[in-house]
PDB file of N, CA and C in Angstrom:
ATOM      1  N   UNK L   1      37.929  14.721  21.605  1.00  0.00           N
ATOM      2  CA  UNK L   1      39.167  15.254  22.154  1.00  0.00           C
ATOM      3  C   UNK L   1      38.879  16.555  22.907  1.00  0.00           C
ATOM      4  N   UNK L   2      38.250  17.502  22.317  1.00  0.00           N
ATOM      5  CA  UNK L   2      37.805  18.620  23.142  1.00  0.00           C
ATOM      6  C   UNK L   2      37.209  18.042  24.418  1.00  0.00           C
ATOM      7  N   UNK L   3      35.886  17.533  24.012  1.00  0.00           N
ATOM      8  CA  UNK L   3      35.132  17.428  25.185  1.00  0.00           C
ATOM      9  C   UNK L   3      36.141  16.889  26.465  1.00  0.00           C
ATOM     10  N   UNK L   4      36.966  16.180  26.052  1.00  0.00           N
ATOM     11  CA  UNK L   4      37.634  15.371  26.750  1.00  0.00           C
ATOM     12  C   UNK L   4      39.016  16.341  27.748  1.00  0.00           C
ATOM     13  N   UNK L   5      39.155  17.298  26.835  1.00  0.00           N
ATOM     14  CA  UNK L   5      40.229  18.337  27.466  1.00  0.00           C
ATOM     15  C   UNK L   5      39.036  19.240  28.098  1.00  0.00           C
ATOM     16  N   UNK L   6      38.074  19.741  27.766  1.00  0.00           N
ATOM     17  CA  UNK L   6      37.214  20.621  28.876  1.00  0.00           C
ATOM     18  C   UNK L   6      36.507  19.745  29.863  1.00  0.00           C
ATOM     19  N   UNK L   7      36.410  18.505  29.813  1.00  0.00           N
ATOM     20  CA  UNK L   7      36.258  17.955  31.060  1.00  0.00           C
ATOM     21  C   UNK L   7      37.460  17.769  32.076  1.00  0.00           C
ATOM     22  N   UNK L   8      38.450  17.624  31.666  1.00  0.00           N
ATOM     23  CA  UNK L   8      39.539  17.428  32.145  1.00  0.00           C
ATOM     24  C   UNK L   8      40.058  18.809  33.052  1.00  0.00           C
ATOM     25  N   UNK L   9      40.013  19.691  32.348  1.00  0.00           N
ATOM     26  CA  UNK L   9      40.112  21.298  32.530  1.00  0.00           C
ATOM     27  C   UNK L   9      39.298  21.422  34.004  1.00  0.00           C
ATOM     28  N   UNK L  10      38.074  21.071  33.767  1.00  0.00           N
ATOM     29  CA  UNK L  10      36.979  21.066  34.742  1.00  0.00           C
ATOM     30  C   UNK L  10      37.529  20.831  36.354  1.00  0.00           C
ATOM     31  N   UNK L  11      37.726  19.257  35.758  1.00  0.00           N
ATOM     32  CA  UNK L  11      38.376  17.990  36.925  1.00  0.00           C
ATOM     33  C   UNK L  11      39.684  19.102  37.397  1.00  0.00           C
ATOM     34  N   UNK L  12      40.218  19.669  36.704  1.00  0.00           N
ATOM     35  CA  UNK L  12      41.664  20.638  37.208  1.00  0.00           C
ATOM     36  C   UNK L  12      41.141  21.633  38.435  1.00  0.00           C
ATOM     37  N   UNK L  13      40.236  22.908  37.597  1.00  0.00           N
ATOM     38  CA  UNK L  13      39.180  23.441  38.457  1.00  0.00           C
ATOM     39  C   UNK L  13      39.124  23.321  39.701  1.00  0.00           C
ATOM     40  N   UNK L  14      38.236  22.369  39.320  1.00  0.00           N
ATOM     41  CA  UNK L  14      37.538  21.817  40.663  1.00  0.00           C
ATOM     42  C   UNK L  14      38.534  21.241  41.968  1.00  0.00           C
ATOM     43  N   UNK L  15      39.413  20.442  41.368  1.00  0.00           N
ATOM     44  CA  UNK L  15      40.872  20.710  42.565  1.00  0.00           C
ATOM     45  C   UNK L  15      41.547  21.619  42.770  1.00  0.00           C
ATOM     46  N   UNK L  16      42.005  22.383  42.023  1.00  0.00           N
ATOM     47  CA  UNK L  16      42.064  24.037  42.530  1.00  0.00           C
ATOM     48  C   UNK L  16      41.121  24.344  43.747  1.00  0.00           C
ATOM     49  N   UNK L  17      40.228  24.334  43.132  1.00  0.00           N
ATOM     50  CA  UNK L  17      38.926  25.264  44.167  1.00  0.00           C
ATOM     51  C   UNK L  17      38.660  24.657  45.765  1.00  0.00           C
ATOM     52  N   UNK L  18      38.831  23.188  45.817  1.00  0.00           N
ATOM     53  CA  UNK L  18      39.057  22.227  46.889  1.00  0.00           C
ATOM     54  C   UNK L  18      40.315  22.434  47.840  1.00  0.00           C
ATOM     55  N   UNK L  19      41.707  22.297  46.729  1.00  0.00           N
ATOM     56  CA  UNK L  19      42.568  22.853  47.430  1.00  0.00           C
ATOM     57  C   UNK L  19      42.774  24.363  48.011  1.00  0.00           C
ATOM     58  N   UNK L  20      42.329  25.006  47.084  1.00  0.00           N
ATOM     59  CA  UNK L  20      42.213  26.867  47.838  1.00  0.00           C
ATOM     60  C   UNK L  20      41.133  26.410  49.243  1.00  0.00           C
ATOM     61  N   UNK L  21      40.232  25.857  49.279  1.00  0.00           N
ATOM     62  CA  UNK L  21      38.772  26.121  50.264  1.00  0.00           C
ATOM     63  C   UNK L  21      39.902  25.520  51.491  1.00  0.00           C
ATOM     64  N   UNK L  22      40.640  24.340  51.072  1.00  0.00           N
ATOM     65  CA  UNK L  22      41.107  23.451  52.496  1.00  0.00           C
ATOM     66  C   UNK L  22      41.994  24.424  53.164  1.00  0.00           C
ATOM     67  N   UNK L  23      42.994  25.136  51.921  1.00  0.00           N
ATOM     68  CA  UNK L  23      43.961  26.163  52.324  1.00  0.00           C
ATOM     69  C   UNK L  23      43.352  26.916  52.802  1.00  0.00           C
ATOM     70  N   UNK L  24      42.094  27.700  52.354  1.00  0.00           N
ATOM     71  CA  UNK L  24      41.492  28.596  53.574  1.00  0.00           C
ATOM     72  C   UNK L  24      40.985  28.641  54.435  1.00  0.00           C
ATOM     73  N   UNK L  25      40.361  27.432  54.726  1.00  0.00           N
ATOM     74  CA  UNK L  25      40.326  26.903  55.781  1.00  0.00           C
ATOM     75  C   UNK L  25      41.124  26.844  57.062  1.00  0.00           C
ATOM     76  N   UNK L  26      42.511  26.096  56.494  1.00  0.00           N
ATOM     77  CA  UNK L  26      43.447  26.044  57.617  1.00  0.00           C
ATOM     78  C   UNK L  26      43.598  27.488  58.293  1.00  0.00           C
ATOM     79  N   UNK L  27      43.899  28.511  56.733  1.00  0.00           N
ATOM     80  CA  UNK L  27      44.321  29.770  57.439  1.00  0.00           C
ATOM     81  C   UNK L  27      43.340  30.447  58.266  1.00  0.00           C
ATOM     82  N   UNK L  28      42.254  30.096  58.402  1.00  0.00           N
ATOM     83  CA  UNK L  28      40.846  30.528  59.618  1.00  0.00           C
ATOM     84  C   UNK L  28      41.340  29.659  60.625  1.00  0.00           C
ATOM     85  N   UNK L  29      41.797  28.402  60.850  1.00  0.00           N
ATOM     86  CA  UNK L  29      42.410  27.768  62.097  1.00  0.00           C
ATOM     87  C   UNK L  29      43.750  28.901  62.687  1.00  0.00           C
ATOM     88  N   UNK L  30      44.414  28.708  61.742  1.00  0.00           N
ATOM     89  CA  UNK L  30      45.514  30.145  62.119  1.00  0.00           C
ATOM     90  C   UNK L  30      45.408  31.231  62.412  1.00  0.00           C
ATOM     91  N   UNK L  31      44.086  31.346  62.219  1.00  0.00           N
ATOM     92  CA  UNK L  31      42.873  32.965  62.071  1.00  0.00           C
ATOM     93  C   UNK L  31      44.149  33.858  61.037  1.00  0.00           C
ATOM     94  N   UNK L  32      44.510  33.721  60.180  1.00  0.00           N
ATOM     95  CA  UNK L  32      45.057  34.555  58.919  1.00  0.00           C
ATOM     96  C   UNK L  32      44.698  33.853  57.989  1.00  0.00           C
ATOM     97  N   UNK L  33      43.610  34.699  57.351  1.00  0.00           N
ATOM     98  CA  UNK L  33      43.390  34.502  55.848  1.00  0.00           C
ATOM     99  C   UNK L  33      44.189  34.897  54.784  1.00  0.00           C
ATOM    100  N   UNK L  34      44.833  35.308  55.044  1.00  0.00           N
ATOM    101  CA  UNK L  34      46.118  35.418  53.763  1.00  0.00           C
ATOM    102  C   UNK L  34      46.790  34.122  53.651  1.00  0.00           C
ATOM    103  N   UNK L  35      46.847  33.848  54.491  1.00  0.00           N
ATOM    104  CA  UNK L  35      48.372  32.635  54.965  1.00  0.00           C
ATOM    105  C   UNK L  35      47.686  31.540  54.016  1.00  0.00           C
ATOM    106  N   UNK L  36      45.854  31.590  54.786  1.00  0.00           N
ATOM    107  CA  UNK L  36      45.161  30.067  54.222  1.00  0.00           C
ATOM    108  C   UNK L  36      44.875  30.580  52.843  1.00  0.00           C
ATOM    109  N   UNK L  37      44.820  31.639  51.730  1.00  0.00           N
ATOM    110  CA  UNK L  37      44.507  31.625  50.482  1.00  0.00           C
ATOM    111  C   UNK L  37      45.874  31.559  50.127  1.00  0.00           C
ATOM    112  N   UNK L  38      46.864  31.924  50.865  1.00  0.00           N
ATOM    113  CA  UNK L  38      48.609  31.362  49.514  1.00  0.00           C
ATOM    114  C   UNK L  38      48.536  29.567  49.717  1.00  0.00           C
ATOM    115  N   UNK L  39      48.589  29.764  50.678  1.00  0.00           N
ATOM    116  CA  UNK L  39      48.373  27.881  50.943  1.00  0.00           C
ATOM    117  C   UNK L  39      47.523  27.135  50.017  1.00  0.00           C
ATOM    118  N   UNK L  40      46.648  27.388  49.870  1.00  0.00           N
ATOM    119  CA  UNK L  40      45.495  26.652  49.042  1.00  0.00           C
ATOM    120  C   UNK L  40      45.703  27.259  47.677  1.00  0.00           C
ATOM    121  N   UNK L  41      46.525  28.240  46.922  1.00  0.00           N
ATOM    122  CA  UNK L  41      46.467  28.465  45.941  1.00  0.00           C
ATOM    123  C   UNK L  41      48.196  27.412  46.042  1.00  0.00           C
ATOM    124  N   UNK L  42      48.547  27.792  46.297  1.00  0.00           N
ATOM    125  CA  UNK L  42      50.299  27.077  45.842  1.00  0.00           C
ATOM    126  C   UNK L  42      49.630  25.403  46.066  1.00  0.00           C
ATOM    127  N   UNK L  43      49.058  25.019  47.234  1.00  0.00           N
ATOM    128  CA  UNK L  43      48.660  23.566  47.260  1.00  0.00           C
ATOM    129  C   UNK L  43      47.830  22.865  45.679  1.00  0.00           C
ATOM    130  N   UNK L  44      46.799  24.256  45.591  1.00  0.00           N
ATOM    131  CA  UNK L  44      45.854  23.589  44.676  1.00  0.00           C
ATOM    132  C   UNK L  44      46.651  23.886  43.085  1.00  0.00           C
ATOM    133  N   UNK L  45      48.134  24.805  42.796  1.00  0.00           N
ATOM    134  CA  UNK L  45      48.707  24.508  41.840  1.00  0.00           C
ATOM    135  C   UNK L  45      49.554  23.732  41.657  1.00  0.00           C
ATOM    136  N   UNK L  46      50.090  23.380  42.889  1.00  0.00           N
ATOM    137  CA  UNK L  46      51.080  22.235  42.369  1.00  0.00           C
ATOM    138  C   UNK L  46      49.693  21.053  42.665  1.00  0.00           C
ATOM    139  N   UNK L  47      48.989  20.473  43.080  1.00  0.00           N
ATOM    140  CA  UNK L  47      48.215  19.265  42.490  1.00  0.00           C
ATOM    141  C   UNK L  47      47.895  19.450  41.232  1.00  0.00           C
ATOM    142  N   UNK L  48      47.327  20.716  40.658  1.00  0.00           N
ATOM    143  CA  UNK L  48      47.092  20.471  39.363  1.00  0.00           C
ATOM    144  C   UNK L  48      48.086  20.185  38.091  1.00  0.00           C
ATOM    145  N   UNK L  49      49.111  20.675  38.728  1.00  0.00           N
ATOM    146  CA  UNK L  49      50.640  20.965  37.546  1.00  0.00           C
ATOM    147  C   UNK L  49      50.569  19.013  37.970  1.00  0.00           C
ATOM    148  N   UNK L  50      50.565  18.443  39.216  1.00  0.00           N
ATOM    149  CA  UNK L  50      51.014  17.275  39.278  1.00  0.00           C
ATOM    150  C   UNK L  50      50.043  16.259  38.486  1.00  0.00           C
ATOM    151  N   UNK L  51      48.567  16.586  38.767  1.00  0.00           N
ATOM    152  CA  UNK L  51      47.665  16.170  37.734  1.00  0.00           C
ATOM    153  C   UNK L  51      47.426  15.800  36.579  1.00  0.00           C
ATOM    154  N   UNK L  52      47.753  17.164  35.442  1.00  0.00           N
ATOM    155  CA  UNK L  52      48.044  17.499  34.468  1.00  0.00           C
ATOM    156  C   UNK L  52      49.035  16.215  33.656  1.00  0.00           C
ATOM    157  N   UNK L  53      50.195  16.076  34.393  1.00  0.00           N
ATOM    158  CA  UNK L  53      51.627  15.139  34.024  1.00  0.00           C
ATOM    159  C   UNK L  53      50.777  13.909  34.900  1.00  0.00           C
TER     160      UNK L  53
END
């Protein structure tokens, strides 16, 4: 069960970190890096909140 929730945890992570990079990304297309780290943090929390459920 642990292992299974810190892998899981992981798998959360790691889409976080995907969704922040894409979000910052975009915001370097926009050339504002602020814009692309709220983006990729609100993107990569609601996938994970959606994940999670």
């Amino acid at each position: 069960m642990a292992r299974k929730y810190d892998s899981n945890k992981i798998v959360d992570y790691l889409v976080v970190a995907i969704a922040t990079f894409l979000g910052y990304t975009i915001g370097g297309y926009f050339r504002s890096s602020l814009i692309g780290a709220v983006v990729g943090s609100v993107v990569g929390l609601y996938i994970a909140s959606k994940y999670i459920r």
